[in-house]
Amino acid sequence: MRFTKLATMTAVVAAMFIGAAGTGSAVEGQPLVPRGGVNINDTRDVSAQKTDGEVFMEINNQGNLMFWSRSGETFAGQQRGNGWQNTRLITSLSRDRFLEINGANDLVLWTWTGSHYTAKVVGTNWAPARLVTGIHSHAFLEINDQGQLRNWYFNDNYDIVGYEQIGSDWHKTRAIAGKEFVDFVEIKGDNSVSEWFDWNNAGHSLQEIQFTGADFSNVRLIIGTDFYHFVTVRNDGLLVEYTLGTDGYYYEGLRGTGWGNARLIG
């Protein structure tokens, strides 16, 4: 049974502080270097951030729903629910809202009230959705099983008002991580990495930045948190954050170990 309420917000014990050993240390490996010397900082226009780079959600193999927030050079966890074993996909829209595609293929919006989450079913029959990622408090991207890339929108009442198809032939994409509107990182089927952005045309004029020699075959999960950051869970259980430098390179930082138990992040 899914629990949507917790009487108190329980602080997670020391074992749940990620990266307790080696907090903030560098991870062996080269930075992500944009091919052709493109610096995305130089292309950016005014756009809205998503979760402010400070938080993300996790569902672990026990079905616990975890909220992680930045604490110095690592993240601290707080359990906010259990019974989430059947969830297919999650993605954050903001610090207090995230989307779930559940086992019945409903699209559910969860909103944090300060003591518990409330649920609102905002869509049904989401079985074709293969990947989703938030890019704004009122927008998210979907790649479906037909390879279509769609940009979905909410109104101020968080009712879905529709989508725009902004791409096709995305069948081979392994993972996407939304950073903001419209900016996301893609792990391709061959484990190479690209960043896609379009500040002016809502994703209809996407431009690609490829990263020279990047190989994310060791990355199992990925989530974008804001324009400057995205977070990965590796096959060896390391939680690694990538931070955008002023030179347009992404630099790795170790944020935790023992993340082999994570099933979904978003």
Tab-separated table of C-alpha atoms in Angstrom:
chain	number	residue	atom	x	y	z
A	1	MET	CA	0.000	0.000	0.000
A	2	ARG	CA	1.329	3.458	-0.901
A	3	PHE	CA	1.775	5.831	2.010
A	4	THR	CA	1.445	9.481	1.002
A	5	LYS	CA	1.677	10.924	4.480
A	6	LEU	CA	4.313	10.918	7.166
A	7	ALA	CA	3.376	12.249	10.577
A	8	THR	CA	6.774	13.801	10.972
A	9	MET	CA	9.625	14.365	8.589
A	10	THR	CA	12.163	11.847	9.820
A	11	ALA	CA	15.786	12.797	9.473
A	12	VAL	CA	17.795	10.041	7.899
A	13	VAL	CA	20.458	8.419	10.043
A	14	ALA	CA	24.125	8.826	9.336
A	15	ALA	CA	24.194	5.792	7.078
A	16	MET	CA	21.856	7.615	4.714
A	17	PHE	CA	24.129	10.600	4.301
A	18	ILE	CA	25.681	9.963	0.968
A	19	GLY	CA	29.374	10.380	0.412
A	20	ALA	CA	30.233	10.326	4.121
A	21	ALA	CA	33.628	9.011	3.144
A	22	GLY	CA	35.205	11.031	0.373
A	23	THR	CA	32.640	13.820	0.411
A	24	GLY	CA	33.217	16.304	-2.359
A	25	SER	CA	36.370	14.643	-3.622
A	26	ALA	CA	37.164	14.520	-7.277
A	27	VAL	CA	36.327	11.455	-9.322
A	28	GLU	CA	39.019	9.967	-11.497
A	29	GLY	CA	38.374	10.903	-15.099
A	30	GLN	CA	38.540	13.775	-17.530
A	31	PRO	CA	35.930	16.551	-17.701
A	32	LEU	CA	33.291	16.514	-20.419
A	33	VAL	CA	34.779	18.644	-23.185
A	34	PRO	CA	32.429	20.100	-25.838
A	35	ARG	CA	33.443	19.217	-29.376
A	36	GLY	CA	34.405	22.180	-31.504
A	37	GLY	CA	35.017	24.439	-28.512
A	38	VAL	CA	31.351	25.394	-28.100
A	39	ASN	CA	30.636	26.984	-24.712
A	40	ILE	CA	26.961	26.675	-23.777
A	41	ASN	CA	27.342	29.566	-21.335
A	42	ASP	CA	27.770	31.860	-24.336
A	43	THR	CA	24.528	30.677	-25.946
A	44	ARG	CA	22.231	30.905	-22.956
A	45	ASP	CA	19.384	33.405	-22.848
A	46	VAL	CA	16.928	34.089	-20.027
A	47	SER	CA	15.220	30.835	-19.015
A	48	ALA	CA	13.608	29.298	-15.956
A	49	GLN	CA	15.443	26.903	-13.690
A	50	LYS	CA	13.911	23.708	-12.451
A	51	THR	CA	14.814	22.432	-8.951
A	52	ASP	CA	17.549	25.039	-8.294
A	53	GLY	CA	20.309	22.423	-8.278
A	54	GLU	CA	19.779	21.581	-4.639
A	55	VAL	CA	17.343	18.633	-4.553
A	56	PHE	CA	16.221	15.455	-6.301
A	57	MET	CA	13.992	12.438	-5.637
A	58	GLU	CA	14.879	8.749	-5.411
A	59	ILE	CA	12.967	5.477	-5.166
A	60	ASN	CA	15.098	2.635	-3.842
A	61	ASN	CA	14.779	-1.114	-4.227
A	62	GLN	CA	12.754	-1.332	-1.006
A	63	GLY	CA	10.127	1.006	-2.461
A	64	ASN	CA	11.043	3.920	-0.202
A	65	LEU	CA	10.530	7.425	-1.575
A	66	MET	CA	13.506	9.616	-0.670
A	67	PHE	CA	13.992	13.382	-0.894
A	68	TRP	CA	17.642	14.406	-1.187
A	69	SER	CA	18.858	17.964	-0.550
A	70	ARG	CA	22.323	19.432	-0.821
A	71	SER	CA	24.314	19.463	2.406
A	72	GLY	CA	27.731	20.961	1.892
A	73	GLU	CA	29.618	18.792	-0.600
A	74	THR	CA	27.086	15.962	-0.417
A	75	PHE	CA	23.328	15.387	-0.135
A	76	ALA	CA	21.224	14.492	2.909
A	77	GLY	CA	18.238	12.180	2.587
A	78	GLN	CA	14.766	12.226	4.084
A	79	GLN	CA	12.250	9.413	3.674
A	80	ARG	CA	8.888	10.744	2.512
A	81	GLY	CA	6.972	7.578	1.746
A	82	ASN	CA	7.020	3.847	1.088
A	83	GLY	CA	5.151	1.396	-1.097
A	84	TRP	CA	6.538	2.810	-4.349
A	85	GLN	CA	7.723	-0.521	-5.767
A	86	ASN	CA	5.464	-0.337	-8.832
A	87	THR	CA	6.475	3.137	-9.992
A	88	ARG	CA	7.836	3.094	-13.562
A	89	LEU	CA	9.274	6.598	-13.902
A	90	ILE	CA	9.696	9.781	-11.847
A	91	THR	CA	10.902	13.285	-12.616
A	92	SER	CA	10.975	16.528	-10.639
A	93	LEU	CA	9.278	19.699	-11.825
A	94	SER	CA	10.341	21.832	-8.871
A	95	ARG	CA	11.492	21.464	-5.278
A	96	ASP	CA	7.963	20.590	-4.112
A	97	ARG	CA	6.480	18.830	-7.153
A	98	PHE	CA	7.328	15.715	-9.085
A	99	LEU	CA	5.669	13.463	-11.647
A	100	GLU	CA	5.220	9.717	-11.453
A	101	ILE	CA	4.139	7.165	-14.033
A	102	ASN	CA	2.766	4.422	-11.836
A	103	GLY	CA	2.241	0.724	-12.406
A	104	ALA	CA	-1.225	1.376	-13.847
A	105	ASN	CA	0.375	3.814	-16.332
A	106	ASP	CA	-1.333	6.837	-14.801
A	107	LEU	CA	0.589	10.104	-14.857
A	108	VAL	CA	0.408	11.473	-11.306
A	109	LEU	CA	1.490	14.877	-10.006
A	110	TRP	CA	2.705	14.817	-6.396
A	111	THR	CA	2.835	18.067	-4.399
A	112	TRP	CA	4.563	18.491	-1.035
A	113	THR	CA	2.466	20.410	1.508
A	114	GLY	CA	5.170	20.682	4.145
A	115	SER	CA	4.141	17.488	5.934
A	116	HIS	CA	2.932	15.079	3.208
A	117	TYR	CA	2.362	14.665	-0.509
A	118	THR	CA	-0.974	15.078	-2.241
A	119	ALA	CA	-1.697	13.261	-5.500
A	120	LYS	CA	-3.416	14.483	-8.651
A	121	VAL	CA	-3.886	12.190	-11.644
A	122	VAL	CA	-3.101	14.372	-14.652
A	123	GLY	CA	-3.103	11.682	-17.331
A	124	THR	CA	-3.943	8.061	-18.090
A	125	ASN	CA	-2.702	5.480	-20.599
A	126	TRP	CA	0.937	6.528	-20.368
A	127	ALA	CA	2.211	3.034	-21.214
A	128	PRO	CA	3.936	4.294	-24.421
A	129	ALA	CA	6.138	6.697	-22.410
A	130	ARG	CA	9.693	5.382	-22.306
A	131	LEU	CA	11.540	8.355	-20.781
A	132	VAL	CA	10.391	11.563	-19.066
A	133	THR	CA	12.296	14.504	-17.621
A	134	GLY	CA	11.259	17.834	-16.123
A	135	ILE	CA	12.559	21.029	-17.720
A	136	HIS	CA	10.428	23.655	-15.934
A	137	SER	CA	7.895	23.905	-13.120
A	138	HIS	CA	5.155	23.638	-15.781
A	139	ALA	CA	6.773	21.571	-18.543
A	140	PHE	CA	8.439	18.226	-19.129
A	141	LEU	CA	9.829	16.175	-21.998
A	142	GLU	CA	8.776	12.677	-23.014
A	143	ILE	CA	10.276	10.157	-25.416
A	144	ASN	CA	7.721	7.518	-26.329
A	145	ASP	CA	8.097	4.048	-27.793
A	146	GLN	CA	7.640	5.476	-31.298
A	147	GLY	CA	10.769	7.597	-30.870
A	148	GLN	CA	8.859	10.883	-30.670
A	149	LEU	CA	10.255	13.675	-28.487
A	150	ARG	CA	7.424	15.703	-26.984
A	151	ASN	CA	7.293	18.862	-24.882
A	152	TRP	CA	4.301	18.729	-22.487
A	153	TYR	CA	2.767	21.760	-20.761
A	154	PHE	CA	0.723	22.458	-17.616
A	155	ASN	CA	-1.468	25.474	-16.921
A	156	ASP	CA	-1.384	27.323	-13.592
A	157	ASN	CA	-3.778	24.768	-12.071
A	158	TYR	CA	-1.470	21.932	-13.107
A	159	ASP	CA	-3.821	20.526	-15.695
A	160	ILE	CA	-2.082	19.295	-18.836
A	161	VAL	CA	-2.977	21.596	-21.717
A	162	GLY	CA	-1.228	19.630	-24.443
A	163	TYR	CA	2.110	18.900	-26.053
A	164	GLU	CA	4.231	19.861	-29.021
A	165	GLN	CA	6.271	17.267	-30.856
A	166	ILE	CA	9.789	18.635	-31.166
A	167	GLY	CA	11.604	15.598	-32.529
A	168	SER	CA	11.441	12.097	-33.981
A	169	ASP	CA	13.788	9.116	-34.340
A	170	TRP	CA	14.810	9.175	-30.671
A	171	HIS	CA	14.435	5.383	-30.404
A	172	LYS	CA	18.070	4.782	-29.467
A	173	THR	CA	18.266	7.330	-26.656
A	174	ARG	CA	19.079	5.545	-23.394
A	175	ALA	CA	18.433	8.383	-20.932
A	176	ILE	CA	17.640	12.108	-20.786
A	177	ALA	CA	18.173	14.619	-17.993
A	178	GLY	CA	16.324	17.942	-18.164
A	179	LYS	CA	18.184	20.987	-16.900
A	180	GLU	CA	15.822	23.799	-17.822
A	181	PHE	CA	13.547	25.122	-20.602
A	182	VAL	CA	14.676	23.827	-23.102
A	183	ASP	CA	18.014	22.261	-22.198
A	184	PHE	CA	18.741	18.593	-21.532
A	185	VAL	CA	21.520	16.021	-21.521
A	186	GLU	CA	21.152	12.839	-23.585
A	187	ILE	CA	22.909	9.505	-23.161
A	188	LYS	CA	22.762	7.858	-26.556
A	189	GLY	CA	22.427	4.169	-27.286
A	190	ASP	CA	26.185	3.929	-27.879
A	191	ASN	CA	26.774	5.642	-24.470
A	192	SER	CA	28.099	8.855	-25.987
A	193	VAL	CA	26.792	12.098	-24.470
A	194	SER	CA	25.233	15.223	-25.964
A	195	GLU	CA	23.552	18.337	-24.646
A	196	TRP	CA	20.567	19.739	-26.542
A	197	PHE	CA	19.260	23.280	-26.141
A	198	ASP	CA	16.904	25.821	-27.659
A	199	TRP	CA	16.335	28.986	-25.651
A	200	ASN	CA	14.121	30.773	-28.166
A	201	ASN	CA	11.756	28.322	-29.866
A	202	ALA	CA	10.561	25.912	-27.143
A	203	GLY	CA	12.594	23.016	-28.499
A	204	HIS	CA	11.596	23.272	-32.163
A	205	SER	CA	15.104	24.454	-33.103
A	206	LEU	CA	17.240	22.196	-30.942
A	207	GLN	CA	21.006	22.532	-31.224
A	208	GLU	CA	23.361	19.731	-30.198
A	209	ILE	CA	26.647	19.913	-28.334
A	210	GLN	CA	28.602	16.658	-28.449
A	211	PHE	CA	31.252	15.868	-25.860
A	212	THR	CA	34.548	14.587	-27.191
A	213	GLY	CA	35.269	10.994	-26.215
A	214	ALA	CA	32.562	10.864	-23.538
A	215	ASP	CA	31.548	7.309	-22.589
A	216	PHE	CA	28.686	6.909	-20.102
A	217	SER	CA	28.511	3.115	-20.274
A	218	ASN	CA	29.110	3.119	-16.507
A	219	VAL	CA	26.141	5.450	-15.842
A	220	ARG	CA	22.929	3.734	-14.752
A	221	LEU	CA	20.719	6.697	-13.744
A	222	ILE	CA	20.832	10.430	-14.483
A	223	ILE	CA	18.929	13.537	-13.386
A	224	GLY	CA	19.368	17.205	-14.292
A	225	THR	CA	18.906	19.630	-11.409
A	226	ASP	CA	19.548	23.045	-12.970
A	227	PHE	CA	21.479	24.731	-15.774
A	228	TYR	CA	24.800	24.160	-14.025
A	229	HIS	CA	24.387	20.620	-12.669
A	230	PHE	CA	23.362	17.069	-13.415
A	231	VAL	CA	23.756	13.999	-11.217
A	232	THR	CA	24.507	10.394	-12.148
A	233	VAL	CA	24.409	7.028	-10.412
A	234	ARG	CA	27.124	4.732	-11.727
A	235	ASN	CA	27.207	0.973	-11.996
A	236	ASP	CA	29.809	0.858	-9.217
A	237	GLY	CA	27.416	2.625	-6.819
A	238	LEU	CA	29.052	6.059	-6.971
A	239	LEU	CA	26.900	9.192	-6.980
A	240	VAL	CA	28.683	11.687	-9.222
A	241	GLU	CA	27.666	15.273	-9.919
A	242	TYR	CA	28.729	17.156	-13.045
A	243	THR	CA	29.142	20.918	-12.673
A	244	LEU	CA	29.334	23.301	-15.622
A	245	GLY	CA	32.403	25.515	-15.582
A	246	THR	CA	32.751	28.936	-17.142
A	247	ASP	CA	34.805	27.285	-19.903
A	248	GLY	CA	31.856	25.118	-20.977
A	249	TYR	CA	33.409	21.941	-19.571
A	250	TYR	CA	31.567	19.726	-17.069
A	251	TYR	CA	33.654	18.756	-14.043
A	252	GLU	CA	33.028	15.637	-11.957
A	253	GLY	CA	32.589	15.610	-8.194
A	254	LEU	CA	31.974	12.603	-5.958
A	255	ARG	CA	28.820	13.094	-3.899
A	256	GLY	CA	28.305	9.629	-2.450
A	257	THR	CA	28.975	5.904	-2.430
A	258	GLY	CA	26.744	2.864	-1.964
A	259	TRP	CA	24.058	3.945	-4.433
A	260	GLY	CA	23.581	0.484	-5.903
A	261	ASN	CA	20.234	0.344	-4.078
A	262	ALA	CA	18.764	3.251	-6.071
A	263	ARG	CA	16.118	2.120	-8.578
A	264	LEU	CA	14.952	5.503	-9.921
A	265	ILE	CA	16.047	9.107	-9.536
A	266	GLY	CA	14.205	12.134	-10.834
